[in-house]
PDB file of C-alpha atoms in Angstrom:
ATOM      1  CA  UNK A  28     -22.832 -61.378 -17.280  1.00 41.00           C
ATOM      2  CA  UNK A  29     -24.104 -61.987 -20.771  1.00 43.00           C
ATOM      3  CA  UNK A  30     -24.274 -65.627 -21.676  1.00 45.00           C
ATOM      4  CA  UNK A  31     -22.308 -66.697 -18.617  1.00 48.00           C
ATOM      5  CA  UNK A  32     -23.275 -70.013 -17.104  1.00 53.00           C
ATOM      6  CA  UNK A  33     -24.020 -70.446 -13.434  1.00 60.00           C
ATOM      7  CA  UNK A  34     -20.727 -72.336 -12.984  1.00 63.00           C
ATOM      8  CA  UNK A  35     -18.748 -69.533 -14.632  1.00 58.00           C
ATOM      9  CA  UNK A  36     -20.599 -66.986 -12.508  1.00 63.00           C
ATOM     10  CA  UNK A  37     -19.567 -68.903  -9.385  1.00 70.00           C
ATOM     11  CA  UNK A  38     -15.938 -68.791 -10.543  1.00 71.00           C
ATOM     12  CA  UNK A  39     -16.145 -64.996 -10.987  1.00 67.00           C
ATOM     13  CA  UNK A  40     -17.604 -64.608  -7.501  1.00 75.00           C
ATOM     14  CA  UNK A  41     -14.878 -66.763  -5.941  1.00 83.00           C
ATOM     15  CA  UNK A  42     -12.252 -64.722  -7.785  1.00 87.00           C
ATOM     16  CA  UNK A  43     -13.750 -61.492  -6.438  1.00 88.00           C
ATOM     17  CA  UNK A  44     -13.668 -62.947  -2.913  1.00 88.00           C
ATOM     18  CA  UNK A  45     -10.012 -63.935  -3.343  1.00 89.00           C
ATOM     19  CA  UNK A  46      -9.149 -60.432  -4.567  1.00 89.00           C
ATOM     20  CA  UNK A  47     -10.953 -58.831  -1.626  1.00 91.00           C
ATOM     21  CA  UNK A  48      -9.118 -61.099   0.819  1.00 90.00           C
ATOM     22  CA  UNK A  49      -5.744 -60.206  -0.728  1.00 90.00           C
ATOM     23  CA  UNK A  50      -6.554 -56.478  -0.654  1.00 90.00           C
ATOM     24  CA  UNK A  51      -7.471 -56.633   3.039  1.00 88.00           C
ATOM     25  CA  UNK A  52      -4.225 -58.472   3.884  1.00 91.00           C
ATOM     26  CA  UNK A  53      -2.137 -55.867   2.077  1.00 92.00           C
ATOM     27  CA  UNK A  54      -4.103 -52.828   3.269  1.00 84.00           C
ATOM     28  CA  UNK A  55      -4.349 -51.329  -0.248  1.00 85.00           C
ATOM     29  CA  UNK A  56      -5.722 -47.756   0.053  1.00 83.00           C
ATOM     30  CA  UNK A  57      -8.126 -47.954  -2.900  1.00 91.00           C
ATOM     31  CA  UNK A  58      -8.132 -48.165  -6.655  1.00 94.00           C
ATOM     32  CA  UNK A  59     -10.417 -49.392  -9.414  1.00 95.00           C
ATOM     33  CA  UNK A  60     -12.052 -52.821  -9.539  1.00 94.00           C
ATOM     34  CA  UNK A  61     -11.666 -53.228 -13.293  1.00 91.00           C
ATOM     35  CA  UNK A  62     -14.648 -54.557 -15.314  1.00 91.00           C
ATOM     36  CA  UNK A  63     -16.554 -55.267 -12.124  1.00 93.00           C
ATOM     37  CA  UNK A  64     -18.998 -58.156 -12.374  1.00 90.00           C
ATOM     38  CA  UNK A  65     -19.354 -59.366  -8.809  1.00 92.00           C
ATOM     39  CA  UNK A  66     -22.290 -59.362  -6.430  1.00 94.00           C
ATOM     40  CA  UNK A  67     -23.805 -56.389  -4.608  1.00 96.00           C
ATOM     41  CA  UNK A  68     -22.170 -57.568  -1.374  1.00 95.00           C
ATOM     42  CA  UNK A  69     -18.774 -57.743  -3.071  1.00 95.00           C
ATOM     43  CA  UNK A  70     -19.335 -54.295  -4.584  1.00 97.00           C
ATOM     44  CA  UNK A  71     -20.063 -52.907  -1.127  1.00 97.00           C
ATOM     45  CA  UNK A  72     -16.859 -54.481   0.204  1.00 96.00           C
ATOM     46  CA  UNK A  73     -14.750 -52.960  -2.582  1.00 95.00           C
ATOM     47  CA  UNK A  74     -16.352 -49.565  -1.946  1.00 97.00           C
ATOM     48  CA  UNK A  75     -15.681 -49.872   1.798  1.00 96.00           C
ATOM     49  CA  UNK A  76     -11.996 -50.460   0.931  1.00 95.00           C
ATOM     50  CA  UNK A  77     -11.920 -47.184  -1.042  1.00 95.00           C
ATOM     51  CA  UNK A  78     -12.311 -48.679  -4.503  1.00 96.00           C
ATOM     52  CA  UNK A  79     -14.356 -47.440  -7.428  1.00 97.00           C
ATOM     53  CA  UNK A  80     -16.035 -50.017  -9.644  1.00 97.00           C
ATOM     54  CA  UNK A  81     -15.322 -49.986 -13.377  1.00 96.00           C
ATOM     55  CA  UNK A  82     -18.223 -50.408 -15.805  1.00 97.00           C
ATOM     56  CA  UNK A  83     -17.900 -50.422 -19.571  1.00 95.00           C
ATOM     57  CA  UNK A  84     -18.850 -52.353 -22.677  1.00 93.00           C
ATOM     58  CA  UNK A  85     -20.278 -55.369 -20.844  1.00 93.00           C
ATOM     59  CA  UNK A  86     -23.074 -53.206 -19.418  1.00 95.00           C
ATOM     60  CA  UNK A  87     -24.255 -52.273 -22.924  1.00 95.00           C
ATOM     61  CA  UNK A  88     -25.570 -55.806 -23.508  1.00 95.00           C
ATOM     62  CA  UNK A  89     -29.282 -56.066 -22.699  1.00 94.00           C
ATOM     63  CA  UNK A  90     -28.784 -59.537 -21.231  1.00 95.00           C
ATOM     64  CA  UNK A  91     -26.131 -58.326 -18.751  1.00 94.00           C
ATOM     65  CA  UNK A  92     -28.836 -58.041 -16.106  1.00 96.00           C
ATOM     66  CA  UNK A  93     -26.628 -58.289 -13.003  1.00 94.00           C
ATOM     67  CA  UNK A  94     -24.104 -55.738 -14.272  1.00 95.00           C
ATOM     68  CA  UNK A  95     -26.919 -53.352 -15.265  1.00 97.00           C
ATOM     69  CA  UNK A  96     -28.616 -53.819 -11.888  1.00 97.00           C
ATOM     70  CA  UNK A  97     -25.384 -52.926 -10.108  1.00 97.00           C
ATOM     71  CA  UNK A  98     -24.862 -49.938 -12.394  1.00 97.00           C
ATOM     72  CA  UNK A  99     -28.328 -48.656 -11.472  1.00 97.00           C
ATOM     73  CA  UNK A 100     -28.263 -49.466  -7.750  1.00 96.00           C
ATOM     74  CA  UNK A 101     -24.758 -48.526  -6.637  1.00 97.00           C
ATOM     75  CA  UNK A 102     -24.042 -44.962  -5.517  1.00 97.00           C
ATOM     76  CA  UNK A 103     -22.989 -42.834  -8.487  1.00 97.00           C
ATOM     77  CA  UNK A 104     -19.841 -41.791  -6.609  1.00 97.00           C
ATOM     78  CA  UNK A 105     -18.677 -45.427  -6.524  1.00 98.00           C
ATOM     79  CA  UNK A 106     -18.552 -45.885 -10.331  1.00 97.00           C
ATOM     80  CA  UNK A 107     -16.010 -45.117 -13.053  1.00 97.00           C
ATOM     81  CA  UNK A 108     -16.344 -45.778 -16.768  1.00 95.00           C
ATOM     82  CA  UNK A 109     -13.942 -47.780 -18.895  1.00 93.00           C
ATOM     83  CA  UNK A 110     -13.748 -49.228 -22.386  1.00 86.00           C
ATOM     84  CA  UNK A 111     -11.753 -52.358 -21.536  1.00 84.00           C
ATOM     85  CA  UNK A 112     -10.271 -51.971 -25.006  1.00 87.00           C
ATOM     86  CA  UNK A 113      -9.620 -54.092 -26.923  1.00 88.00           C
ATOM     87  CA  UNK A 114     -11.512 -56.666 -24.820  1.00 86.00           C
ATOM     88  CA  UNK A 115     -15.199 -56.676 -23.835  1.00 88.00           C
ATOM     89  CA  UNK A 116     -16.524 -54.665 -26.785  1.00 90.00           C
ATOM     90  CA  UNK A 117     -19.789 -52.748 -26.432  1.00 94.00           C
ATOM     91  CA  UNK A 118     -22.914 -54.382 -27.831  1.00 93.00           C
ATOM     92  CA  UNK A 119     -23.121 -52.146 -30.901  1.00 92.00           C
ATOM     93  CA  UNK A 120     -19.560 -52.673 -32.136  1.00 91.00           C
ATOM     94  CA  UNK A 121     -20.004 -55.676 -34.424  1.00 82.00           C
ATOM     95  CA  UNK A 122     -23.389 -54.591 -35.755  1.00 89.00           C
ATOM     96  CA  UNK A 123     -21.755 -51.387 -36.990  1.00 93.00           C
ATOM     97  CA  UNK A 124     -18.952 -53.276 -38.710  1.00 90.00           C
ATOM     98  CA  UNK A 125     -16.242 -52.061 -36.343  1.00 90.00           C
ATOM     99  CA  UNK A 126     -13.542 -54.670 -35.791  1.00 85.00           C
ATOM    100  CA  UNK A 127     -11.844 -53.461 -32.601  1.00 88.00           C
ATOM    101  CA  UNK A 128     -12.843 -51.803 -29.365  1.00 90.00           C
ATOM    102  CA  UNK A 129     -10.786 -48.708 -28.529  1.00 92.00           C
ATOM    103  CA  UNK A 130     -10.622 -45.914 -25.932  1.00 92.00           C
ATOM    104  CA  UNK A 131     -12.196 -43.475 -28.428  1.00 92.00           C
ATOM    105  CA  UNK A 132     -15.528 -45.209 -27.732  1.00 94.00           C
ATOM    106  CA  UNK A 133     -15.555 -44.131 -24.074  1.00 93.00           C
ATOM    107  CA  UNK A 134     -17.895 -41.143 -24.625  1.00 94.00           C
ATOM    108  CA  UNK A 135     -20.471 -43.361 -26.328  1.00 95.00           C
ATOM    109  CA  UNK A 136     -20.151 -46.037 -23.651  1.00 95.00           C
ATOM    110  CA  UNK A 137     -20.620 -43.325 -21.013  1.00 96.00           C
ATOM    111  CA  UNK A 138     -23.782 -42.099 -22.793  1.00 96.00           C
ATOM    112  CA  UNK A 139     -25.187 -45.629 -22.768  1.00 96.00           C
ATOM    113  CA  UNK A 140     -24.300 -46.126 -19.090  1.00 97.00           C
ATOM    114  CA  UNK A 141     -25.983 -42.809 -18.245  1.00 98.00           C
ATOM    115  CA  UNK A 142     -29.119 -43.947 -20.086  1.00 97.00           C
ATOM    116  CA  UNK A 143     -29.118 -47.275 -18.232  1.00 97.00           C
ATOM    117  CA  UNK A 144     -28.884 -45.381 -14.926  1.00 96.00           C
ATOM    118  CA  UNK A 145     -31.512 -42.863 -16.025  1.00 96.00           C
ATOM    119  CA  UNK A 146     -29.147 -39.949 -15.445  1.00 96.00           C
ATOM    120  CA  UNK A 147     -28.558 -36.920 -17.665  1.00 97.00           C
ATOM    121  CA  UNK A 148     -25.427 -37.414 -19.791  1.00 95.00           C
ATOM    122  CA  UNK A 149     -23.688 -34.236 -18.623  1.00 95.00           C
ATOM    123  CA  UNK A 150     -24.293 -35.004 -14.952  1.00 96.00           C
ATOM    124  CA  UNK A 151     -23.086 -38.570 -15.446  1.00 97.00           C
ATOM    125  CA  UNK A 152     -19.917 -37.439 -17.261  1.00 94.00           C
ATOM    126  CA  UNK A 153     -19.126 -34.879 -14.574  1.00 94.00           C
ATOM    127  CA  UNK A 154     -19.599 -37.500 -11.865  1.00 96.00           C
ATOM    128  CA  UNK A 155     -17.325 -39.925 -13.715  1.00 96.00           C
ATOM    129  CA  UNK A 156     -14.658 -37.221 -14.031  1.00 92.00           C
ATOM    130  CA  UNK A 157     -14.868 -36.434 -10.289  1.00 94.00           C
ATOM    131  CA  UNK A 158     -14.757 -40.132  -9.384  1.00 96.00           C
ATOM    132  CA  UNK A 159     -11.741 -40.724 -11.614  1.00 92.00           C
ATOM    133  CA  UNK A 160      -9.878 -37.740 -10.179  1.00 91.00           C
ATOM    134  CA  UNK A 161     -10.638 -38.981  -6.658  1.00 92.00           C
ATOM    135  CA  UNK A 162      -9.419 -42.537  -7.212  1.00 93.00           C
ATOM    136  CA  UNK A 163      -6.384 -41.541  -9.323  1.00 90.00           C
ATOM    137  CA  UNK A 164      -4.764 -38.711  -7.328  1.00 88.00           C
ATOM    138  CA  UNK A 165      -1.627 -38.562  -9.493  1.00 87.00           C
ATOM    139  CA  UNK A 166      -3.769 -38.082 -12.590  1.00 84.00           C
ATOM    140  CA  UNK A 167      -5.736 -35.434 -10.723  1.00 82.00           C
ATOM    141  CA  UNK A 168      -2.512 -33.595  -9.859  1.00 84.00           C
ATOM    142  CA  UNK A 169      -1.376 -33.778 -13.494  1.00 85.00           C
ATOM    143  CA  UNK A 170      -4.695 -32.357 -14.680  1.00 82.00           C
ATOM    144  CA  UNK A 171      -4.494 -29.553 -12.114  1.00 82.00           C
ATOM    145  CA  UNK A 172      -1.140 -28.426 -13.549  1.00 84.00           C
ATOM    146  CA  UNK A 173      -2.304 -28.677 -17.174  1.00 80.00           C
ATOM    147  CA  UNK A 174      -5.504 -26.719 -17.822  1.00 71.00           C
ATOM    148  CA  UNK A 175      -5.881 -28.203 -21.318  1.00 73.00           C
ATOM    149  CA  UNK A 176      -6.690 -31.580 -19.763  1.00 66.00           C
ATOM    150  CA  UNK A 177     -10.329 -31.547 -18.830  1.00 61.00           C
ATOM    151  CA  UNK A 178     -13.573 -33.368 -19.326  1.00 57.00           C
ATOM    152  CA  UNK A 179     -14.430 -33.850 -22.971  1.00 52.00           C
ATOM    153  CA  UNK A 180     -18.057 -33.558 -23.983  1.00 44.00           C
TER     154      UNK A 180
END
């Protein structure tokens, strides 16, 4: 993560391990690993447990090398986008004089994540929609009964 010391990075990794251990004990059938910033091995373990990995504003920082590497290397079907509003603002927020991160920035964050991955924006957005519907079946059912809820371009 950007500007994170080695000691802090070790704490994050231990926290991810503790979360994985708790999930295995409780046999949780999947979900979203919010603001994922663990290792590749931890990512693979979350995916094996049926989880999608959330990527958002933190990945927009050029110095977030590990997060960007994971974003590029993990299977597209294992990723979902998020804003983490109001926390973890995207890199461009302050430079544009915007005081708070908000969900309205999700399309722009998704465009930046697509560029980092080297994927066409439309294909990336469609994949994120599919991944979200897969990991959130109740939301998927709601969208199926309401045709006005769909992917926004």
